[in-house]
Amino acid sequence: KGKIMNENQIFNEEFLNLDFKLISDEIKKNGFFSFDKAVSENFINNIKNDVGACGLSLNKNYVGGVYFTHGHQFFLTHMLAVSKSFFNYCTHKKILDVCTDYMGDGYRLKALRYYENLGGQAMHWHTDNRYYDGSEKDGINTKKPGLIFLTYISDVDDGEFQYVRGSHKWSTEKNFNDYSADYINKNYKNEIESFKKPRGSLVIYNTHG
């Protein structure tokens, strides 16, 4: 008999059965962890419905999305305000267990957003271990640990996310966060990991990579 899935279930059983310490250890080693179809189809559909109900933030007294970089990218930066499914995802015990094992008890959730990279969008190589206090145009590096959880809401087989394996171990030695494609290809071509994944897949990675 087929198993009936709870309509509120966020993660599939295969992912839930993984030891969170194994996930954390893999991130410590390579800078990332990935798992195909980690989240349920119900969760994906709920997210799509919640985002679709918001639409664009034009002449509305409500949280909505915006188009960015000449219409090549769509952002909805306040997902916690519009999606209970997203709240349940961010506060799920599995997520918190990984974070606690990797960073200890003193961490916070931030940058809780949905986005779409559309045709023509070019996202350059960069690290996300920086913050802005108004004094530095390009941000200030921080050595504090951080994790990003990236979940694919659609199949991604072109323009996929990429990560330089092991880069979380040396990027903090640099005084900059942005890298040219030529620099990466010249120095780390053999270390590039590409994540062409089906919808529902999860990539967790260190912000220093």
Tab-separated table of C-alpha atoms in Angstrom, residues 6-10 40-53 79 82-86 88 153 199:
chain	number	residue	atom	x	y	z
A	6	ASN	CA	0.283	14.428	5.889
A	7	GLU	CA	-0.617	17.564	3.925
A	8	ASN	CA	1.382	19.633	6.443
A	9	GLN	CA	4.517	17.478	6.214
A	10	ILE	CA	7.532	19.547	5.186
A	40	SER	CA	7.395	17.152	-0.024
A	41	GLU	CA	5.287	18.001	-3.063
A	42	ASN	CA	2.632	19.363	-0.712
A	43	PHE	CA	5.143	21.817	0.720
A	44	ILE	CA	6.204	22.949	-2.762
A	45	ASN	CA	2.601	23.519	-3.796
A	46	ASN	CA	1.864	25.423	-0.590
A	47	ILE	CA	4.826	27.728	-1.185
A	48	LYS	CA	3.784	28.356	-4.802
A	49	ASN	CA	0.248	29.157	-3.708
A	50	ASP	CA	1.418	31.513	-0.958
A	51	VAL	CA	3.784	33.363	-3.297
A	52	GLY	CA	1.167	33.524	-6.039
A	53	ALA	CA	-1.374	35.039	-3.649
A	79	MET	CA	8.095	34.965	3.485
A	82	VAL	CA	2.830	35.389	4.151
A	83	SER	CA	3.443	31.644	4.471
A	84	LYS	CA	2.836	29.388	7.461
A	85	SER	CA	4.386	26.527	5.485
A	86	PHE	CA	7.575	28.563	5.200
A	88	ASN	CA	7.146	25.580	9.639
A	153	ILE	CA	10.773	24.864	-5.903
A	199	ARG	CA	12.261	20.270	-7.534
